[in-house]
Tab-separated table of N, CA and C in Angstrom:
chain	number	residue	atom	x	y	z
A	1	UNK	N	-32.768	-113.366	-102.209
A	1	UNK	CA	-31.676	-112.417	-102.366
A	1	UNK	C	-31.883	-111.536	-103.590
A	2	UNK	N	-32.457	-112.105	-104.672
A	2	UNK	CA	-32.659	-111.333	-105.894
A	2	UNK	C	-33.529	-110.108	-105.624
A	3	UNK	N	-34.626	-110.301	-104.883
A	3	UNK	CA	-35.518	-109.187	-104.564
A	3	UNK	C	-34.790	-108.124	-103.739
A	4	UNK	N	-33.963	-108.551	-102.788
A	4	UNK	CA	-33.205	-107.614	-101.954
A	4	UNK	C	-32.244	-106.790	-102.798
A	5	UNK	N	-31.548	-107.441	-103.747
A	5	UNK	CA	-30.621	-106.724	-104.623
A	5	UNK	C	-31.377	-105.742	-105.506
A	6	UNK	N	-32.492	-106.169	-106.065
A	6	UNK	CA	-33.281	-105.273	-106.921
A	6	UNK	C	-33.730	-104.046	-106.126
A	7	UNK	N	-34.201	-104.240	-104.911
A	7	UNK	CA	-34.633	-103.095	-104.094
A	7	UNK	C	-33.456	-102.193	-103.754
A	8	UNK	N	-32.284	-102.778	-103.464
A	8	UNK	CA	-31.089	-101.976	-103.170
A	8	UNK	C	-30.706	-101.126	-104.377
A	9	UNK	N	-30.822	-101.688	-105.581
A	9	UNK	CA	-30.492	-100.948	-106.805
A	9	UNK	C	-31.500	-99.827	-107.033
A	10	UNK	N	-32.782	-100.105	-106.850
A	10	UNK	CA	-33.805	-99.067	-107.010
A	10	UNK	C	-33.545	-97.923	-106.033
A	11	UNK	N	-33.248	-98.253	-104.794
A	11	UNK	CA	-32.944	-97.226	-103.789
A	11	UNK	C	-31.690	-96.431	-104.186
A	12	UNK	N	-30.669	-97.125	-104.665
A	12	UNK	CA	-29.422	-96.462	-105.067
A	12	UNK	C	-29.642	-95.567	-106.283
A	13	UNK	N	-30.507	-95.970	-107.195
A	13	UNK	CA	-30.833	-95.126	-108.354
A	13	UNK	C	-31.414	-93.791	-107.891
A	14	UNK	N	-32.292	-93.829	-106.899
A	14	UNK	CA	-32.882	-92.590	-106.385
A	14	UNK	C	-31.823	-91.742	-105.665
A	15	UNK	N	-30.946	-92.393	-104.907
A	15	UNK	CA	-29.854	-91.673	-104.242
A	15	UNK	C	-28.940	-91.028	-105.278
A	16	UNK	N	-28.648	-91.753	-106.357
A	16	UNK	CA	-27.780	-91.226	-107.414
A	16	UNK	C	-28.434	-90.018	-108.090
A	17	UNK	N	-29.726	-90.129	-108.388
A	17	UNK	CA	-30.437	-89.020	-109.020
A	17	UNK	C	-30.346	-87.767	-108.144
A	18	UNK	N	-30.618	-87.910	-106.859
A	18	UNK	CA	-30.546	-86.767	-105.949
A	18	UNK	C	-29.123	-86.221	-105.828
A	19	UNK	N	-28.150	-87.109	-105.758
A	19	UNK	CA	-26.746	-86.682	-105.645
A	19	UNK	C	-26.306	-85.908	-106.884
A	20	UNK	N	-26.778	-86.331	-108.057
A	20	UNK	CA	-26.421	-85.623	-109.290
A	20	UNK	C	-27.059	-84.237	-109.327
A	21	UNK	N	-28.321	-84.139	-108.916
A	21	UNK	CA	-29.016	-82.847	-108.922
A	21	UNK	C	-28.388	-81.892	-107.901
A	22	UNK	N	-28.008	-82.402	-106.752
A	22	UNK	CA	-27.438	-81.564	-105.682
A	22	UNK	C	-25.915	-81.448	-105.757
A	23	UNK	N	-25.288	-82.143	-106.727
A	23	UNK	CA	-23.824	-82.220	-106.798
A	23	UNK	C	-23.245	-82.616	-105.446
A	24	UNK	N	-23.854	-83.642	-104.844
A	24	UNK	CA	-23.412	-84.145	-103.545
A	24	UNK	C	-22.207	-85.062	-103.761
A	25	UNK	N	-21.029	-84.500	-103.596
A	25	UNK	CA	-19.774	-85.192	-103.902
A	25	UNK	C	-19.586	-86.424	-103.023
A	26	UNK	N	-19.920	-86.313	-101.760
A	26	UNK	CA	-19.743	-87.446	-100.843
A	26	UNK	C	-20.602	-88.637	-101.282
A	27	UNK	N	-21.856	-88.392	-101.613
A	27	UNK	CA	-22.739	-89.471	-102.045
A	27	UNK	C	-22.294	-90.025	-103.389
A	28	UNK	N	-21.898	-89.156	-104.317
A	28	UNK	CA	-21.391	-89.629	-105.603
A	28	UNK	C	-20.173	-90.531	-105.394
A	29	UNK	N	-19.284	-90.118	-104.507
A	29	UNK	CA	-18.090	-90.921	-104.219
A	29	UNK	C	-18.485	-92.308	-103.707
A	30	UNK	N	-19.516	-92.373	-102.864
A	30	UNK	CA	-19.963	-93.656	-102.312
A	30	UNK	C	-20.656	-94.535	-103.347
A	31	UNK	N	-21.427	-93.927	-104.248
A	31	UNK	CA	-22.224	-94.702	-105.205
A	31	UNK	C	-21.473	-95.118	-106.458
A	32	UNK	N	-20.414	-94.392	-106.800
A	32	UNK	CA	-19.651	-94.703	-108.015
A	32	UNK	C	-18.430	-95.542	-107.658
A	33	UNK	N	-18.296	-96.691	-108.298
A	33	UNK	CA	-17.135	-97.552	-108.062
A	33	UNK	C	-15.872	-96.884	-108.601
A	34	UNK	N	-14.757	-97.158	-107.963
A	34	UNK	CA	-13.482	-96.599	-108.419
A	34	UNK	C	-13.189	-96.993	-109.861
A	35	UNK	N	-13.685	-98.157	-110.286
A	35	UNK	CA	-13.429	-98.679	-111.635
A	35	UNK	C	-14.437	-98.177	-112.672
A	36	UNK	N	-15.343	-97.289	-112.274
A	36	UNK	CA	-16.412	-96.834	-113.160
A	36	UNK	C	-15.899	-96.357	-114.513
A	37	UNK	N	-16.589	-96.799	-115.555
A	37	UNK	CA	-16.456	-96.210	-116.879
A	37	UNK	C	-17.864	-95.820	-117.313
A	38	UNK	N	-18.063	-94.523	-117.563
A	38	UNK	CA	-19.345	-94.008	-118.033
A	38	UNK	C	-19.140	-93.554	-119.472
A	39	UNK	N	-19.900	-94.112	-120.385
A	39	UNK	CA	-19.861	-93.672	-121.782
A	39	UNK	C	-21.030	-92.716	-121.966
A	40	UNK	N	-20.703	-91.443	-122.147
A	40	UNK	CA	-21.768	-90.448	-122.212
A	40	UNK	C	-22.415	-90.411	-123.599
A	41	UNK	N	-23.390	-89.537	-123.757
A	41	UNK	CA	-24.167	-89.464	-124.997
A	41	UNK	C	-23.350	-89.000	-126.196
A	42	UNK	N	-22.141	-88.511	-125.956
A	42	UNK	CA	-21.241	-88.114	-127.040
A	42	UNK	C	-20.217	-89.198	-127.366
A	43	UNK	N	-20.287	-90.315	-126.625
A	43	UNK	CA	-19.357	-91.412	-126.854
A	43	UNK	C	-18.055	-91.296	-126.093
A	44	UNK	N	-17.938	-90.298	-125.222
A	44	UNK	CA	-16.724	-90.119	-124.433
A	44	UNK	C	-16.737	-91.036	-123.212
A	45	UNK	N	-15.589	-91.631	-122.913
A	45	UNK	CA	-15.436	-92.446	-121.706
A	45	UNK	C	-15.038	-91.537	-120.558
A	46	UNK	N	-15.805	-91.628	-119.476
A	46	UNK	CA	-15.607	-90.761	-118.317
A	46	UNK	C	-15.363	-91.643	-117.095
A	47	UNK	N	-14.304	-91.347	-116.347
A	47	UNK	CA	-13.991	-92.098	-115.128
A	47	UNK	C	-14.753	-91.509	-113.943
A	48	UNK	N	-14.700	-92.208	-112.836
A	48	UNK	CA	-15.304	-91.712	-111.602
A	48	UNK	C	-14.716	-90.350	-111.240
A	49	UNK	N	-13.400	-90.247	-111.293
A	49	UNK	CA	-12.729	-89.010	-110.913
A	49	UNK	C	-13.148	-87.853	-111.821
A	50	UNK	N	-13.257	-88.125	-113.127
A	50	UNK	CA	-13.664	-87.079	-114.069
A	50	UNK	C	-15.113	-86.670	-113.843
A	51	UNK	N	-15.976	-87.639	-113.589
A	51	UNK	CA	-17.388	-87.354	-113.350
A	51	UNK	C	-17.550	-86.484	-112.106
A	52	UNK	N	-16.907	-86.877	-111.028
A	52	UNK	CA	-17.002	-86.108	-109.786
A	52	UNK	C	-16.412	-84.712	-109.970
A	53	UNK	N	-15.323	-84.598	-110.707
A	53	UNK	CA	-14.688	-83.296	-110.939
A	53	UNK	C	-15.631	-82.332	-111.664
A	54	UNK	N	-16.453	-82.836	-112.585
A	54	UNK	CA	-17.421	-81.979	-113.287
A	54	UNK	C	-18.414	-81.359	-112.309
A	55	UNK	N	-18.859	-82.157	-111.348
A	55	UNK	CA	-19.796	-81.649	-110.337
A	55	UNK	C	-19.085	-80.695	-109.373
A	56	UNK	N	-17.902	-81.089	-108.947
A	56	UNK	CA	-17.157	-80.311	-107.955
A	56	UNK	C	-16.788	-78.930	-108.488
A	57	UNK	N	-16.417	-78.859	-109.763
A	57	UNK	CA	-15.967	-77.603	-110.364
A	57	UNK	C	-17.115	-76.671	-110.727
A	58	UNK	N	-18.324	-77.215	-110.815
A	58	UNK	CA	-19.461	-76.407	-111.247
A	58	UNK	C	-19.629	-76.372	-112.750
A	59	UNK	N	-18.750	-77.039	-113.498
A	59	UNK	CA	-18.903	-77.088	-114.959
A	59	UNK	C	-20.219	-77.754	-115.353
A	60	UNK	N	-20.651	-78.714	-114.540
A	60	UNK	CA	-21.921	-79.388	-114.762
A	60	UNK	C	-22.856	-79.040	-113.618
A	61	UNK	N	-24.008	-78.498	-113.972
A	61	UNK	CA	-25.016	-78.142	-112.981
A	61	UNK	C	-26.350	-78.709	-113.443
A	62	UNK	N	-26.853	-79.706	-112.715
A	62	UNK	CA	-28.099	-80.369	-113.087
A	62	UNK	C	-29.233	-79.804	-112.235
A	63	UNK	N	-30.265	-79.315	-112.920
A	63	UNK	CA	-31.426	-78.744	-112.244
A	63	UNK	C	-32.441	-79.816	-111.897
A	64	UNK	N	-32.672	-80.736	-112.837
A	64	UNK	CA	-33.653	-81.790	-112.570
A	64	UNK	C	-33.370	-83.024	-113.409
A	65	UNK	N	-33.759	-84.168	-112.851
A	65	UNK	CA	-33.712	-85.451	-113.556
A	65	UNK	C	-35.029	-86.153	-113.253
A	66	UNK	N	-35.801	-86.425	-114.300
A	66	UNK	CA	-37.044	-87.176	-114.151
A	66	UNK	C	-36.846	-88.537	-114.815
A	67	UNK	N	-36.978	-89.593	-114.012
A	67	UNK	CA	-36.777	-90.953	-114.518
A	67	UNK	C	-38.121	-91.571	-114.891
A	68	UNK	N	-38.106	-92.399	-115.949
A	68	UNK	CA	-39.322	-93.112	-116.338
A	68	UNK	C	-38.951	-94.442	-116.980
A	69	UNK	N	-39.893	-95.365	-116.926
A	69	UNK	CA	-39.720	-96.654	-117.586
A	69	UNK	C	-38.593	-97.502	-117.025
A	70	UNK	N	-38.321	-97.383	-115.727
A	70	UNK	CA	-37.197	-98.111	-115.146
A	70	UNK	C	-37.449	-99.618	-115.137
A	71	UNK	N	-36.447	-100.360	-115.605
A	71	UNK	CA	-36.440	-101.815	-115.537
A	71	UNK	C	-35.166	-102.216	-114.794
A	72	UNK	N	-35.312	-103.108	-113.815
A	72	UNK	CA	-34.169	-103.565	-113.022
A	72	UNK	C	-34.170	-105.091	-113.014
A	73	UNK	N	-33.014	-105.662	-113.323
A	73	UNK	CA	-32.859	-107.113	-113.322
A	73	UNK	C	-31.622	-107.468	-112.507
A	74	UNK	N	-31.688	-108.568	-111.768
A	74	UNK	CA	-30.555	-109.039	-110.962
A	74	UNK	C	-29.903	-110.231	-111.649
A	75	UNK	N	-28.572	-110.216	-111.660
A	75	UNK	CA	-27.767	-111.305	-112.204
A	75	UNK	C	-26.627	-111.558	-111.225
A	76	UNK	N	-26.786	-112.532	-110.352
A	76	UNK	CA	-25.759	-112.789	-109.341
A	76	UNK	C	-25.607	-111.589	-108.432
A	77	UNK	N	-24.392	-111.033	-108.359
A	77	UNK	CA	-24.112	-109.859	-107.532
A	77	UNK	C	-24.265	-108.544	-108.293
A	78	UNK	N	-24.832	-108.600	-109.496
A	78	UNK	CA	-24.993	-107.401	-110.318
A	78	UNK	C	-26.465	-107.090	-110.553
A	79	UNK	N	-26.768	-105.814	-110.595
A	79	UNK	CA	-28.088	-105.337	-110.971
A	79	UNK	C	-27.953	-104.517	-112.234
A	80	UNK	N	-28.807	-104.783	-113.206
A	80	UNK	CA	-28.785	-104.066	-114.482
A	80	UNK	C	-30.019	-103.173	-114.552
A	81	UNK	N	-29.794	-101.893	-114.849
A	81	UNK	CA	-30.883	-100.920	-114.923
A	81	UNK	C	-30.950	-100.355	-116.333
A	82	UNK	N	-32.176	-100.298	-116.861
A	82	UNK	CA	-32.475	-99.549	-118.080
A	82	UNK	C	-33.533	-98.531	-117.686
A	83	UNK	N	-33.304	-97.262	-118.017
A	83	UNK	CA	-34.226	-96.213	-117.609
A	83	UNK	C	-34.116	-95.034	-118.578
A	84	UNK	N	-35.205	-94.314	-118.743
A	84	UNK	CA	-35.184	-93.067	-119.510
A	84	UNK	C	-35.037	-91.917	-118.524
A	85	UNK	N	-34.283	-90.905	-118.919
A	85	UNK	CA	-34.052	-89.752	-118.051
A	85	UNK	C	-34.248	-88.464	-118.837
A	86	UNK	N	-35.159	-87.628	-118.337
A	86	UNK	CA	-35.314	-86.268	-118.859
A	86	UNK	C	-34.497	-85.366	-117.957
A	87	UNK	N	-33.462	-84.738	-118.534
A	87	UNK	CA	-32.495	-83.985	-117.739
A	87	UNK	C	-32.500	-82.517	-118.154
A	88	UNK	N	-32.562	-81.653	-117.153
A	88	UNK	CA	-32.398	-80.217	-117.352
A	88	UNK	C	-31.094	-79.839	-116.669
A	89	UNK	N	-30.163	-79.289	-117.463
A	89	UNK	CA	-28.826	-79.031	-116.907
A	89	UNK	C	-28.127	-77.915	-117.685
A	90	UNK	N	-27.008	-77.490	-117.115
A	90	UNK	CA	-26.088	-76.572	-117.794
A	90	UNK	C	-24.705	-77.203	-117.765
A	91	UNK	N	-24.033	-77.136	-118.897
A	91	UNK	CA	-22.653	-77.603	-118.994
A	91	UNK	C	-21.825	-76.449	-119.513
A	92	UNK	N	-20.846	-76.031	-118.750
A	92	UNK	CA	-20.003	-74.877	-119.053
A	92	UNK	C	-20.858	-73.643	-119.322
A	93	UNK	N	-21.946	-73.496	-118.547
A	93	UNK	CA	-22.792	-72.320	-118.642
A	93	UNK	C	-23.863	-72.369	-119.717
A	94	UNK	N	-23.807	-73.342	-120.612
A	94	UNK	CA	-24.788	-73.445	-121.696
A	94	UNK	C	-25.834	-74.504	-121.359
A	95	UNK	N	-27.084	-74.237	-121.771
A	95	UNK	CA	-28.133	-75.224	-121.534
A	95	UNK	C	-27.781	-76.539	-122.203
A	96	UNK	N	-28.020	-77.603	-121.479
A	96	UNK	CA	-27.715	-78.950	-121.970
A	96	UNK	C	-28.840	-79.878	-121.527
A	97	UNK	N	-30.021	-79.615	-122.066
A	97	UNK	CA	-31.206	-80.373	-121.696
A	97	UNK	C	-31.417	-81.500	-122.696
A	98	UNK	N	-32.054	-82.574	-122.242
A	98	UNK	CA	-32.344	-83.646	-123.177
A	98	UNK	C	-33.015	-84.827	-122.532
A	99	UNK	N	-33.391	-85.755	-123.412
A	99	UNK	CA	-33.962	-87.029	-122.975
A	99	UNK	C	-32.981	-88.111	-123.379
A	100	UNK	N	-32.693	-88.995	-122.435
A	100	UNK	CA	-31.658	-89.999	-122.631
A	100	UNK	C	-32.162	-91.378	-122.235
A	101	UNK	N	-31.714	-92.384	-122.971
A	101	UNK	CA	-31.888	-93.778	-122.567
A	101	UNK	C	-30.597	-94.154	-121.857
A	102	UNK	N	-30.721	-94.632	-120.630
A	102	UNK	CA	-29.542	-94.920	-119.820
A	102	UNK	C	-29.516	-96.377	-119.391
A	103	UNK	N	-28.324	-96.904	-119.273
A	103	UNK	CA	-28.153	-98.221	-118.664
A	103	UNK	C	-27.023	-98.111	-117.653
A	104	UNK	N	-27.200	-98.824	-116.537
A	104	UNK	CA	-26.182	-98.852	-115.498
A	104	UNK	C	-26.056	-100.265	-114.963
A	105	UNK	N	-24.824	-100.647	-114.635
A	105	UNK	CA	-24.563	-101.925	-113.976
A	105	UNK	C	-24.122	-101.597	-112.559
A	106	UNK	N	-24.887	-102.116	-111.590
A	106	UNK	CA	-24.600	-101.940	-110.173
A	106	UNK	C	-24.013	-103.238	-109.650
A	107	UNK	N	-22.921	-103.150	-108.912
A	107	UNK	CA	-22.263	-104.319	-108.329
A	107	UNK	C	-22.436	-104.293	-106.820
A	108	UNK	N	-22.860	-105.415	-106.257
A	108	UNK	CA	-22.996	-105.538	-104.800
A	108	UNK	C	-21.606	-105.662	-104.206
A	109	UNK	N	-21.282	-104.741	-103.307
A	109	UNK	CA	-19.994	-104.745	-102.605
A	109	UNK	C	-20.295	-104.678	-101.121
A	110	UNK	N	-20.162	-105.823	-100.444
A	110	UNK	CA	-20.532	-105.878	-99.027
A	110	UNK	C	-22.028	-105.680	-98.891
A	111	UNK	N	-22.426	-104.672	-98.116
A	111	UNK	CA	-23.848	-104.381	-97.917
A	111	UNK	C	-24.345	-103.278	-98.844
A	112	UNK	N	-23.484	-102.777	-99.727
A	112	UNK	CA	-23.832	-101.657	-100.600
A	112	UNK	C	-23.764	-102.068	-102.066
A	113	UNK	N	-24.266	-101.196	-102.929
A	113	UNK	CA	-24.112	-101.373	-104.372
A	113	UNK	C	-23.441	-100.126	-104.937
A	114	UNK	N	-22.642	-100.328	-105.989
A	114	UNK	CA	-21.970	-99.222	-106.660
A	114	UNK	C	-22.078	-99.408	-108.166
A	115	UNK	N	-22.142	-98.295	-108.895
A	115	UNK	CA	-22.159	-98.325	-110.354
A	115	UNK	C	-20.752	-98.632	-110.845
A	116	UNK	N	-20.623	-99.680	-111.668
A	116	UNK	CA	-19.318	-99.995	-112.252
A	116	UNK	C	-19.275	-99.678	-113.740
A	117	UNK	N	-20.456	-99.566	-114.360
A	117	UNK	CA	-20.524	-99.257	-115.785
A	117	UNK	C	-21.818	-98.506	-116.047
A	118	UNK	N	-21.739	-97.483	-116.902
A	118	UNK	CA	-22.933	-96.701	-117.243
A	118	UNK	C	-22.803	-96.201	-118.665
A	119	UNK	N	-23.944	-95.985	-119.284
A	119	UNK	CA	-23.979	-95.514	-120.674
A	119	UNK	C	-25.248	-94.713	-120.876
A	120	UNK	N	-25.170	-93.660	-121.676
A	120	UNK	CA	-26.383	-92.889	-122.014
A	120	UNK	C	-26.405	-92.620	-123.504
A	121	UNK	N	-27.608	-92.634	-124.049
A	121	UNK	CA	-27.831	-92.365	-125.470
A	121	UNK	C	-28.916	-91.300	-125.565
A	122	UNK	N	-28.644	-90.238	-126.313
A	122	UNK	CA	-29.630	-89.176	-126.477
A	122	UNK	C	-30.719	-89.620	-127.442
A	123	UNK	N	-31.976	-89.315	-127.066
A	123	UNK	CA	-33.088	-89.520	-127.992
A	123	UNK	C	-32.980	-88.473	-129.084
A	124	UNK	N	-33.190	-88.874	-130.308
A	124	UNK	CA	-33.166	-87.934	-131.430
A	124	UNK	C	-34.598	-87.482	-131.690
A	125	UNK	N	-34.778	-86.158	-131.721
A	125	UNK	CA	-36.137	-85.600	-131.914
A	125	UNK	C	-36.610	-85.775	-133.343
């Protein structure tokens, strides 16, 4: 079961990356748990609804996300991901590019996994 959960999380990470780049609201809604708390690189707590609203409104526009150094571990019904992300984006029309260390906790719900907790830290140049 551990291997199956790890593969499900890896697959979901790729789906999440694509959904963020395409601002695919339906996929984001499916992948983000209703209870999600995302602590962004500025230390702000962002809910699922707030995160989706940024994509829906166009305030956040992500051009590309390149992931590297992904580590995935399974703990019961949870998968823990540590990954680096090089992101090219615009926030409120201004360039917002950077490299981030990210962690996400994925929870197995039925046959699917959803992010219940996420955090990003900006690399300092």
